[in-house]
Amino acid sequence: MVITFEDHPARMRVDGEQVPAVPSQRMIRIDGAHAGYCGIEPGRPVSMIRHYGQNIINEVEQAVTEAFGEPSAITQPPDYGGHNPWQ
């Protein structure tokens, strides 16, 4: 498993140039797939956009801690076992 960080995908135009609209956050990717967001300062939370097992969450926490400092919390959506209750 490869965990990487990229600029937040939101962009805004400044002086005719597209720049990150949320410079204090990074997008988390797991094996290239968008997995969540984290702050670039220690103590900022991690927000995952899908549910992951505890082993993966532990690896995300370690990667975020090494890159930006220990997060205050890691949140993720509930595990609906592949079923979307909203459909």
Short mmCIF file of N, CA, C and O in Angstrom, two decimals:
data_model
loop_
_atom_site.label_atom_id
_atom_site.label_comp_id
_atom_site.label_asym_id
_atom_site.label_seq_id
_atom_site.Cartn_x
_atom_site.Cartn_y
_atom_site.Cartn_z
N MET A 1 0.86 -1.18 0.00
CA MET A 1 0.00 0.00 0.00
C MET A 1 0.90 1.24 0.00
O MET A 1 1.86 1.32 0.77
N VAL A 2 0.54 2.19 -0.85
CA VAL A 2 1.29 3.44 -0.95
C VAL A 2 0.36 4.60 -0.57
O VAL A 2 -0.71 4.76 -1.17
N ILE A 3 0.76 5.36 0.44
CA ILE A 3 -0.01 6.54 0.88
C ILE A 3 0.76 7.78 0.44
O ILE A 3 1.94 7.92 0.75
N THR A 4 0.08 8.65 -0.30
CA THR A 4 0.71 9.88 -0.77
C THR A 4 -0.19 11.07 -0.44
O THR A 4 -1.36 10.91 -0.11
N PHE A 5 0.40 12.27 -0.54
CA PHE A 5 -0.32 13.51 -0.26
C PHE A 5 -0.17 14.44 -1.46
O PHE A 5 0.90 14.53 -2.04
N GLU A 6 -1.26 15.12 -1.80
CA GLU A 6 -1.26 16.11 -2.87
C GLU A 6 -1.97 17.36 -2.39
O GLU A 6 -2.74 17.32 -1.43
N ASP A 7 -1.76 18.47 -3.09
CA ASP A 7 -2.51 19.68 -2.78
C ASP A 7 -4.01 19.37 -2.83
O ASP A 7 -4.45 18.51 -3.61
N HIS A 8 -4.78 20.06 -2.01
CA HIS A 8 -6.24 19.95 -2.07
C HIS A 8 -6.66 20.26 -3.51
O HIS A 8 -6.12 21.18 -4.13
N PRO A 9 -7.60 19.51 -4.09
CA PRO A 9 -7.93 19.71 -5.50
C PRO A 9 -8.67 21.01 -5.82
O PRO A 9 -8.69 21.43 -6.98
N ALA A 10 -9.26 21.67 -4.83
CA ALA A 10 -9.97 22.93 -5.10
C ALA A 10 -8.98 24.00 -5.55
O ALA A 10 -7.90 24.14 -4.98
N ARG A 11 -9.35 24.74 -6.58
CA ARG A 11 -8.49 25.78 -7.12
C ARG A 11 -9.25 27.09 -7.20
O ARG A 11 -10.47 27.13 -7.30
N MET A 12 -8.48 28.20 -7.16
CA MET A 12 -9.05 29.52 -7.39
C MET A 12 -8.05 30.30 -8.25
O MET A 12 -6.86 29.98 -8.28
N ARG A 13 -8.53 31.30 -8.92
CA ARG A 13 -7.68 32.08 -9.80
C ARG A 13 -7.17 33.31 -9.05
O ARG A 13 -7.93 34.08 -8.48
N VAL A 14 -5.84 33.47 -9.03
CA VAL A 14 -5.19 34.63 -8.42
C VAL A 14 -4.22 35.19 -9.45
O VAL A 14 -3.33 34.48 -9.91
N ASP A 15 -4.45 36.45 -9.82
CA ASP A 15 -3.60 37.10 -10.82
C ASP A 15 -3.48 36.26 -12.09
O ASP A 15 -2.40 36.12 -12.67
N GLY A 16 -4.60 35.65 -12.49
CA GLY A 16 -4.65 34.88 -13.72
C GLY A 16 -4.08 33.47 -13.62
O GLY A 16 -4.02 32.75 -14.61
N GLU A 17 -3.68 33.06 -12.43
CA GLU A 17 -3.08 31.74 -12.24
C GLU A 17 -3.95 30.90 -11.31
O GLU A 17 -4.46 31.40 -10.31
N GLN A 18 -4.14 29.62 -11.62
CA GLN A 18 -4.88 28.70 -10.76
C GLN A 18 -3.98 28.27 -9.60
O GLN A 18 -2.89 27.74 -9.81
N VAL A 19 -4.41 28.53 -8.38
CA VAL A 19 -3.65 28.17 -7.19
C VAL A 19 -4.55 27.38 -6.24
O VAL A 19 -5.77 27.46 -6.33
N PRO A 20 -3.97 26.61 -5.31
CA PRO A 20 -4.80 25.87 -4.35
C PRO A 20 -5.69 26.81 -3.55
O PRO A 20 -5.23 27.82 -3.02
N ALA A 21 -6.98 26.47 -3.46
CA ALA A 21 -7.93 27.28 -2.70
C ALA A 21 -7.87 26.95 -1.20
O ALA A 21 -8.32 27.75 -0.38
N VAL A 22 -7.34 25.78 -0.86
CA VAL A 22 -7.24 25.36 0.53
C VAL A 22 -5.79 24.95 0.80
O VAL A 22 -5.47 23.77 0.89
N PRO A 23 -4.89 25.92 0.90
CA PRO A 23 -3.46 25.59 1.02
C PRO A 23 -3.08 24.89 2.32
O PRO A 23 -2.01 24.30 2.41
N SER A 24 -3.95 24.93 3.32
CA SER A 24 -3.63 24.32 4.62
C SER A 24 -4.04 22.85 4.71
O SER A 24 -3.91 22.24 5.76
N GLN A 25 -4.56 22.29 3.61
CA GLN A 25 -4.98 20.89 3.61
C GLN A 25 -4.33 20.14 2.47
O GLN A 25 -3.96 20.72 1.45
N ARG A 26 -4.22 18.82 2.65
CA ARG A 26 -3.73 17.94 1.60
C ARG A 26 -4.74 16.83 1.37
O ARG A 26 -5.44 16.40 2.29
N MET A 27 -4.81 16.39 0.13
CA MET A 27 -5.61 15.23 -0.23
C MET A 27 -4.76 13.99 0.04
O MET A 27 -3.58 13.96 -0.32
N ILE A 28 -5.36 13.01 0.68
CA ILE A 28 -4.68 11.74 0.95
C ILE A 28 -5.08 10.77 -0.16
O ILE A 28 -6.25 10.64 -0.49
N ARG A 29 -4.08 10.10 -0.72
CA ARG A 29 -4.33 9.05 -1.71
C ARG A 29 -3.77 7.74 -1.17
O ARG A 29 -2.70 7.72 -0.58
N ILE A 30 -4.53 6.66 -1.37
CA ILE A 30 -4.07 5.32 -1.05
C ILE A 30 -4.02 4.55 -2.35
O ILE A 30 -5.05 4.39 -3.02
N ASP A 31 -2.83 4.13 -2.73
CA ASP A 31 -2.61 3.44 -4.00
C ASP A 31 -3.23 4.23 -5.16
O ASP A 31 -3.85 3.66 -6.06
N GLY A 32 -3.09 5.53 -5.12
CA GLY A 32 -3.56 6.41 -6.18
C GLY A 32 -5.01 6.85 -6.07
O GLY A 32 -5.42 7.78 -6.76
N ALA A 33 -5.80 6.21 -5.22
CA ALA A 33 -7.22 6.55 -5.08
C ALA A 33 -7.40 7.61 -4.00
O ALA A 33 -6.80 7.53 -2.92
N HIS A 34 -8.25 8.59 -4.28
CA HIS A 34 -8.56 9.63 -3.29
C HIS A 34 -9.20 8.97 -2.07
O HIS A 34 -10.22 8.30 -2.18
N ALA A 35 -8.59 9.18 -0.89
CA ALA A 35 -9.05 8.52 0.32
C ALA A 35 -9.52 9.47 1.41
O ALA A 35 -10.28 9.08 2.29
N GLY A 36 -9.05 10.73 1.39
CA GLY A 36 -9.43 11.64 2.46
C GLY A 36 -8.62 12.92 2.40
O GLY A 36 -7.97 13.22 1.40
N TYR A 37 -8.69 13.68 3.52
CA TYR A 37 -8.01 14.97 3.63
C TYR A 37 -7.33 15.07 5.00
O TYR A 37 -7.81 14.49 5.98
N CYS A 38 -6.25 15.84 5.06
CA CYS A 38 -5.60 16.11 6.33
C CYS A 38 -5.04 17.53 6.30
O CYS A 38 -4.82 18.10 5.23
N GLY A 39 -4.82 18.09 7.49
CA GLY A 39 -4.19 19.39 7.60
C GLY A 39 -2.68 19.26 7.55
O GLY A 39 -2.13 18.16 7.71
N ILE A 40 -2.00 20.38 7.33
CA ILE A 40 -0.54 20.34 7.22
C ILE A 40 0.15 20.77 8.51
O ILE A 40 1.35 20.98 8.51
N GLU A 41 -0.61 20.88 9.59
CA GLU A 41 -0.06 21.25 10.89
C GLU A 41 -0.39 20.16 11.91
O GLU A 41 -1.46 19.55 11.83
N PRO A 42 0.48 19.92 12.88
CA PRO A 42 0.17 18.94 13.93
C PRO A 42 -1.15 19.30 14.62
O PRO A 42 -1.48 20.47 14.81
N GLY A 43 -1.91 18.26 14.99
CA GLY A 43 -3.15 18.47 15.71
C GLY A 43 -4.36 18.70 14.84
O GLY A 43 -5.47 18.82 15.35
N ARG A 44 -4.19 18.77 13.52
CA ARG A 44 -5.34 18.92 12.63
C ARG A 44 -5.95 17.53 12.41
O ARG A 44 -5.25 16.52 12.38
N PRO A 45 -7.25 17.43 12.25
CA PRO A 45 -7.88 16.11 12.07
C PRO A 45 -7.67 15.55 10.66
O PRO A 45 -7.35 16.28 9.72
N VAL A 46 -7.88 14.26 10.56
CA VAL A 46 -7.90 13.55 9.28
C VAL A 46 -9.35 13.18 9.01
O VAL A 46 -10.04 12.66 9.89
N SER A 47 -9.82 13.45 7.80
CA SER A 47 -11.19 13.10 7.41
C SER A 47 -11.13 12.18 6.20
O SER A 47 -10.78 12.62 5.10
N MET A 48 -11.45 10.92 6.42
CA MET A 48 -11.48 9.96 5.33
C MET A 48 -12.82 10.07 4.61
O MET A 48 -13.84 10.40 5.23
N ILE A 49 -12.84 9.81 3.31
CA ILE A 49 -14.08 9.95 2.55
C ILE A 49 -14.79 8.62 2.31
O ILE A 49 -15.90 8.61 1.79
N ARG A 50 -14.16 7.52 2.69
CA ARG A 50 -14.80 6.20 2.65
C ARG A 50 -14.30 5.40 3.84
O ARG A 50 -13.34 5.78 4.48
N HIS A 51 -14.97 4.31 4.12
CA HIS A 51 -14.62 3.50 5.29
C HIS A 51 -13.46 2.57 4.96
O HIS A 51 -13.43 1.94 3.92
N TYR A 52 -12.49 2.50 5.90
CA TYR A 52 -11.34 1.62 5.78
C TYR A 52 -11.20 0.80 7.05
O TYR A 52 -11.63 1.23 8.13
N GLY A 53 -10.56 -0.36 6.94
CA GLY A 53 -10.28 -1.19 8.10
C GLY A 53 -9.27 -0.52 9.02
O GLY A 53 -8.53 0.39 8.61
N GLN A 54 -9.21 -0.99 10.26
CA GLN A 54 -8.34 -0.37 11.26
C GLN A 54 -6.87 -0.43 10.87
O GLN A 54 -6.12 0.51 11.16
N ASN A 55 -6.43 -1.49 10.21
CA ASN A 55 -5.02 -1.58 9.80
C ASN A 55 -4.65 -0.46 8.85
O ASN A 55 -3.58 0.14 8.96
N ILE A 56 -5.53 -0.16 7.91
CA ILE A 56 -5.27 0.92 6.95
C ILE A 56 -5.31 2.27 7.66
O ILE A 56 -4.45 3.13 7.43
N ILE A 57 -6.28 2.46 8.54
CA ILE A 57 -6.36 3.72 9.30
C ILE A 57 -5.09 3.92 10.11
O ILE A 57 -4.56 5.04 10.19
N ASN A 58 -4.57 2.86 10.71
CA ASN A 58 -3.32 2.98 11.47
C ASN A 58 -2.17 3.41 10.57
O ASN A 58 -1.34 4.24 10.96
N GLU A 59 -2.11 2.88 9.35
CA GLU A 59 -1.05 3.28 8.42
C GLU A 59 -1.23 4.72 7.95
O GLU A 59 -0.24 5.44 7.80
N VAL A 60 -2.47 5.14 7.75
CA VAL A 60 -2.72 6.54 7.39
C VAL A 60 -2.28 7.45 8.53
O VAL A 60 -1.61 8.46 8.30
N GLU A 61 -2.63 7.09 9.75
CA GLU A 61 -2.24 7.91 10.90
C GLU A 61 -0.71 8.02 10.98
O GLU A 61 -0.17 9.11 11.21
N GLN A 62 -0.01 6.93 10.77
CA GLN A 62 1.45 6.95 10.81
C GLN A 62 2.01 7.84 9.70
O GLN A 62 2.91 8.65 9.93
N ALA A 63 1.46 7.73 8.48
CA ALA A 63 1.95 8.53 7.36
C ALA A 63 1.70 10.02 7.59
O ALA A 63 2.57 10.86 7.32
N VAL A 64 0.50 10.36 8.09
CA VAL A 64 0.19 11.77 8.38
C VAL A 64 1.11 12.30 9.48
O VAL A 64 1.65 13.40 9.38
N THR A 65 1.31 11.50 10.52
CA THR A 65 2.18 11.91 11.63
C THR A 65 3.60 12.17 11.14
O THR A 65 4.22 13.18 11.50
N GLU A 66 4.12 11.29 10.30
CA GLU A 66 5.48 11.47 9.77
C GLU A 66 5.58 12.70 8.87
O GLU A 66 6.60 13.40 8.89
N ALA A 67 4.53 12.97 8.09
CA ALA A 67 4.57 14.09 7.15
C ALA A 67 4.24 15.44 7.78
O ALA A 67 4.87 16.45 7.45
N PHE A 68 3.26 15.47 8.69
CA PHE A 68 2.73 16.75 9.17
C PHE A 68 2.59 16.86 10.68
O PHE A 68 2.23 17.91 11.19
N GLY A 69 2.81 15.80 11.40
CA GLY A 69 2.60 15.80 12.85
C GLY A 69 1.35 15.00 13.19
O GLY A 69 0.50 14.74 12.35
N GLU A 70 1.23 14.64 14.45
CA GLU A 70 0.14 13.77 14.90
C GLU A 70 -1.22 14.45 14.74
O GLU A 70 -1.43 15.57 15.21
N PRO A 71 -2.19 13.77 14.10
CA PRO A 71 -3.53 14.35 13.98
C PRO A 71 -4.29 14.25 15.29
O PRO A 71 -4.02 13.39 16.13
N SER A 72 -5.26 15.15 15.47
CA SER A 72 -6.07 15.14 16.68
C SER A 72 -7.11 14.03 16.65
O SER A 72 -7.52 13.52 17.70
N ALA A 73 -7.56 13.65 15.46
CA ALA A 73 -8.59 12.63 15.31
C ALA A 73 -8.58 12.15 13.86
O ALA A 73 -8.09 12.84 12.97
N ILE A 74 -9.14 10.96 13.67
CA ILE A 74 -9.36 10.44 12.33
C ILE A 74 -10.81 10.02 12.25
O ILE A 74 -11.27 9.18 13.04
N THR A 75 -11.54 10.61 11.33
CA THR A 75 -12.95 10.26 11.15
C THR A 75 -13.12 9.62 9.79
O THR A 75 -12.35 9.85 8.85
N GLN A 76 -14.17 8.79 9.70
CA GLN A 76 -14.50 8.17 8.43
C GLN A 76 -15.99 7.82 8.44
O GLN A 76 -16.59 7.71 9.51
N PRO A 77 -16.58 7.65 7.26
CA PRO A 77 -17.99 7.28 7.22
C PRO A 77 -18.19 5.89 7.83
O PRO A 77 -17.25 5.09 7.91
N PRO A 78 -19.41 5.59 8.24
CA PRO A 78 -19.68 4.26 8.79
C PRO A 78 -19.50 3.17 7.73
O PRO A 78 -19.59 3.43 6.53
N ASP A 79 -19.29 1.95 8.18
CA ASP A 79 -19.19 0.80 7.29
C ASP A 79 -20.59 0.22 7.10
O ASP A 79 -21.16 -0.35 8.03
N TYR A 80 -21.13 0.39 5.92
CA TYR A 80 -22.45 -0.16 5.61
C TYR A 80 -22.35 -1.50 4.91
O TYR A 80 -23.32 -1.98 4.33
N GLY A 81 -21.15 -2.12 4.94
CA GLY A 81 -20.99 -3.45 4.34
C GLY A 81 -21.26 -3.45 2.84
O GLY A 81 -21.77 -4.44 2.32
N GLY A 82 -20.93 -2.38 2.15
CA GLY A 82 -21.14 -2.31 0.72
C GLY A 82 -22.55 -1.88 0.32
O GLY A 82 -22.83 -1.67 -0.85
N HIS A 83 -23.44 -1.73 1.28
CA HIS A 83 -24.82 -1.31 1.00
C HIS A 83 -24.96 0.19 1.28
O HIS A 83 -24.56 0.66 2.33
N ASN A 84 -25.52 0.91 0.33
CA ASN A 84 -25.77 2.34 0.51
C ASN A 84 -27.19 2.51 1.06
O ASN A 84 -28.16 2.30 0.35
N PRO A 85 -27.33 2.90 2.34
CA PRO A 85 -28.67 3.03 2.91
C PRO A 85 -29.48 4.19 2.34
O PRO A 85 -30.67 4.28 2.61
N TRP A 86 -28.89 5.03 1.56
CA TRP A 86 -29.57 6.20 1.01
C TRP A 86 -30.19 5.91 -0.35
O TRP A 86 -30.84 6.77 -0.92
N GLN A 87 -29.99 4.72 -0.87
CA GLN A 87 -30.58 4.37 -2.19
C GLN A 87 -31.85 3.60 -2.01
O GLN A 87 -32.06 2.88 -1.10
#
